[in-house]
XYZ file of C-alpha atoms in Angstrom:
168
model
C 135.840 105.696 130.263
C 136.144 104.856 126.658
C 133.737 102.118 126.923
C 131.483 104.217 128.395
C 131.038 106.443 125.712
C 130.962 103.932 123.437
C 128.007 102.354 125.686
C 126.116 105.782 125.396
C 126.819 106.424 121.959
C 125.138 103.201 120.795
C 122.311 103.551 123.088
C 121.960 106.795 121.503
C 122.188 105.613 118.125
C 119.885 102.279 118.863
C 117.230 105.328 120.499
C 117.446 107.016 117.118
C 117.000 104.188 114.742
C 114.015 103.320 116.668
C 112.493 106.635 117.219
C 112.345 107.092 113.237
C 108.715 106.927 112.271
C 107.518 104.114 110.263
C 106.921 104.343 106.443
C 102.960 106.386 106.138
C 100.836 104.058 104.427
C 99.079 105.778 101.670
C 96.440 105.552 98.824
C 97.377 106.819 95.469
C 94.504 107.639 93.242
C 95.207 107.974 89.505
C 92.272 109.114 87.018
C 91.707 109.550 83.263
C 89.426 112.151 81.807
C 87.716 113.538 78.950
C 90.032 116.266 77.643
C 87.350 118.285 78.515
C 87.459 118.110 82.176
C 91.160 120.099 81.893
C 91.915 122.723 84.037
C 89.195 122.123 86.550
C 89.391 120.223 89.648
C 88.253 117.059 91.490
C 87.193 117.501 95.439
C 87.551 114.869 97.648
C 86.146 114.764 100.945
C 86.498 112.124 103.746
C 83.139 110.997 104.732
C 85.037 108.642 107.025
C 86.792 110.067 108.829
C 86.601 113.812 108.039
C 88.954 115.239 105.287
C 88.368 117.808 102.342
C 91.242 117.876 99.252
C 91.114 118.729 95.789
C 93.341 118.224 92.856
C 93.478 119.770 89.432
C 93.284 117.860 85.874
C 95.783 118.677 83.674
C 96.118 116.807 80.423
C 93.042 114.613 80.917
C 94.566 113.468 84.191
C 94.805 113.938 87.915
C 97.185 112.002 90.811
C 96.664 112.515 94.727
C 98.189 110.799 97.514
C 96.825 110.706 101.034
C 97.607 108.812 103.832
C 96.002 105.664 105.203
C 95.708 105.340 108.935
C 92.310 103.324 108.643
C 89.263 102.384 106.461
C 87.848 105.543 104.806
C 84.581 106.664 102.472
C 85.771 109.262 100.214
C 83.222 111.203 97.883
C 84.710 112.369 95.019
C 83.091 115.228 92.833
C 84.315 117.469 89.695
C 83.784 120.795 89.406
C 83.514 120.237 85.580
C 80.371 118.373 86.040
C 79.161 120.969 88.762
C 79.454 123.609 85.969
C 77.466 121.468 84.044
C 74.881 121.155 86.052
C 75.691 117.137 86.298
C 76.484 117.072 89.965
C 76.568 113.179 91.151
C 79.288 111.977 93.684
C 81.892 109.224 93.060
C 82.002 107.097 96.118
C 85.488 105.106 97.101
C 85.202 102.884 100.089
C 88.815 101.196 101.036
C 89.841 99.200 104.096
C 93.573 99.148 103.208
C 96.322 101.379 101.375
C 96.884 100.655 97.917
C 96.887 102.156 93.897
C 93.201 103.086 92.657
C 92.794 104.126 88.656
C 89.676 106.096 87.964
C 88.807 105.835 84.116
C 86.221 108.372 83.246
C 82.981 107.636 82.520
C 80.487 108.784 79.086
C 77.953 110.080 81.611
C 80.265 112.341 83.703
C 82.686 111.675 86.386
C 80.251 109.530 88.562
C 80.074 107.340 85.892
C 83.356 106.384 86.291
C 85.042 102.806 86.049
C 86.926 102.373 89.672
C 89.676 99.640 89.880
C 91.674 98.656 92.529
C 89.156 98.033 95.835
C 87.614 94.796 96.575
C 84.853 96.829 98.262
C 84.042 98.970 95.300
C 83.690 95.916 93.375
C 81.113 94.989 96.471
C 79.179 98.325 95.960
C 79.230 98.310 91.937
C 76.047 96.341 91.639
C 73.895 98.269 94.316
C 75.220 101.894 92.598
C 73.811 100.137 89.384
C 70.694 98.982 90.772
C 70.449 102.374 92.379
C 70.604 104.430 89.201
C 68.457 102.469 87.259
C 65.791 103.197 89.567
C 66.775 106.785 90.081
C 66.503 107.168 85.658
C 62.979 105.626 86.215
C 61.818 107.893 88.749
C 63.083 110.980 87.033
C 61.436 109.490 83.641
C 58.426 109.227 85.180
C 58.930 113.016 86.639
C 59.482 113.809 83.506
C 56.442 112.389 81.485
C 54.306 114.272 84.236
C 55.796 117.537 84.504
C 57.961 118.184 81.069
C 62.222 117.649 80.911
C 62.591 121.622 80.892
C 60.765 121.870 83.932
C 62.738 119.098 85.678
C 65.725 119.967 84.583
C 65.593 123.604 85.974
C 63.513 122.990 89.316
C 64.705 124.323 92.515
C 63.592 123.988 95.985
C 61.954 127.694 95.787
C 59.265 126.332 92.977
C 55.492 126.127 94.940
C 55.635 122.694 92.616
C 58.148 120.574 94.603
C 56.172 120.080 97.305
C 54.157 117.837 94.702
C 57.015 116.489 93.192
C 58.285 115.014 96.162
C 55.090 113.649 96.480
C 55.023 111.820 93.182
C 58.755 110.541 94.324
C 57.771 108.781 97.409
């Protein structure tokens, strides 16, 4: 009898030992700021697949950890620069867990340096080809129709219907 309930108390125990879930693989993001970004927050939102976080920046810096179950696009946004009226995206692409540092950029938090992903290291060049032409086009927007005006255009202006026009 005793070796019975011995038998079922290890089974019990070997159930148990393998039932514990394993470790959940996650992605710490670290970031730097301008002091001037304290206070406010920076959103993140799962392109792929579908999340929404935010965290807030104190001291010139933020932390987040989320877990990693597969590859993910995250856009990352501050609502310092949406204030601002400086609204550009920060796009992290990662196909495995791991530590990302985000130093802050001179031209707002889209600007920023990202270390720590081989694929953002693939995408660097393209997001710098990319806005080089996008500061072209808006010069040339610009020259036609005045900074002020560009600067302050919304959908609702009987203009943008020609703007887009001059875009394409």
């Amino acid at each position: 009898m005793k070796k019975i309930t011995l038998l079922i108390v290890l089974a019990f125990a070997v159930f148990a030992v393998n039932a514990q879930e394993k470790p959940v693989e996650k992605v710490i993001i670290e970031g730097s700021l301008d002091k001037a970004y304290n206070n406010s927050h920076i959103l993140i939102v799962g392109v792929h697949p579908r999340f929404v976080d935010s965290v807030q920046i104190e001291k010139g810096k933020f932390r987040i950890e989320l877990p990693f179950t597969e590859a993910v696009h995250y856009s990352l946004s501050s609502t310092h620069d949406r204030a601002n009226k400086k609204y550009a995206a920060l796009n992290l692409l990662l196909a495995e867990p791991g530590n990302i540092t985000i130093q802050g950029g001179k031209d707002g938090f889209a600007s920023s340096l990202i270390q720590g992903s081989a694929e953002n290291d693939l995408l660097k060049p393209y997001q710098d080809m990319m806005a080089a032409e996008g500061k072209k086009v808006m010069e040339t927007l610009q020259a036609k129709y005045g900074k002020k005006f560009m600067d302050t255009v919304t959908n609702k202006n009987p203009k943008i219907k020609e703007i887009y026009n001059d875009y394409r």
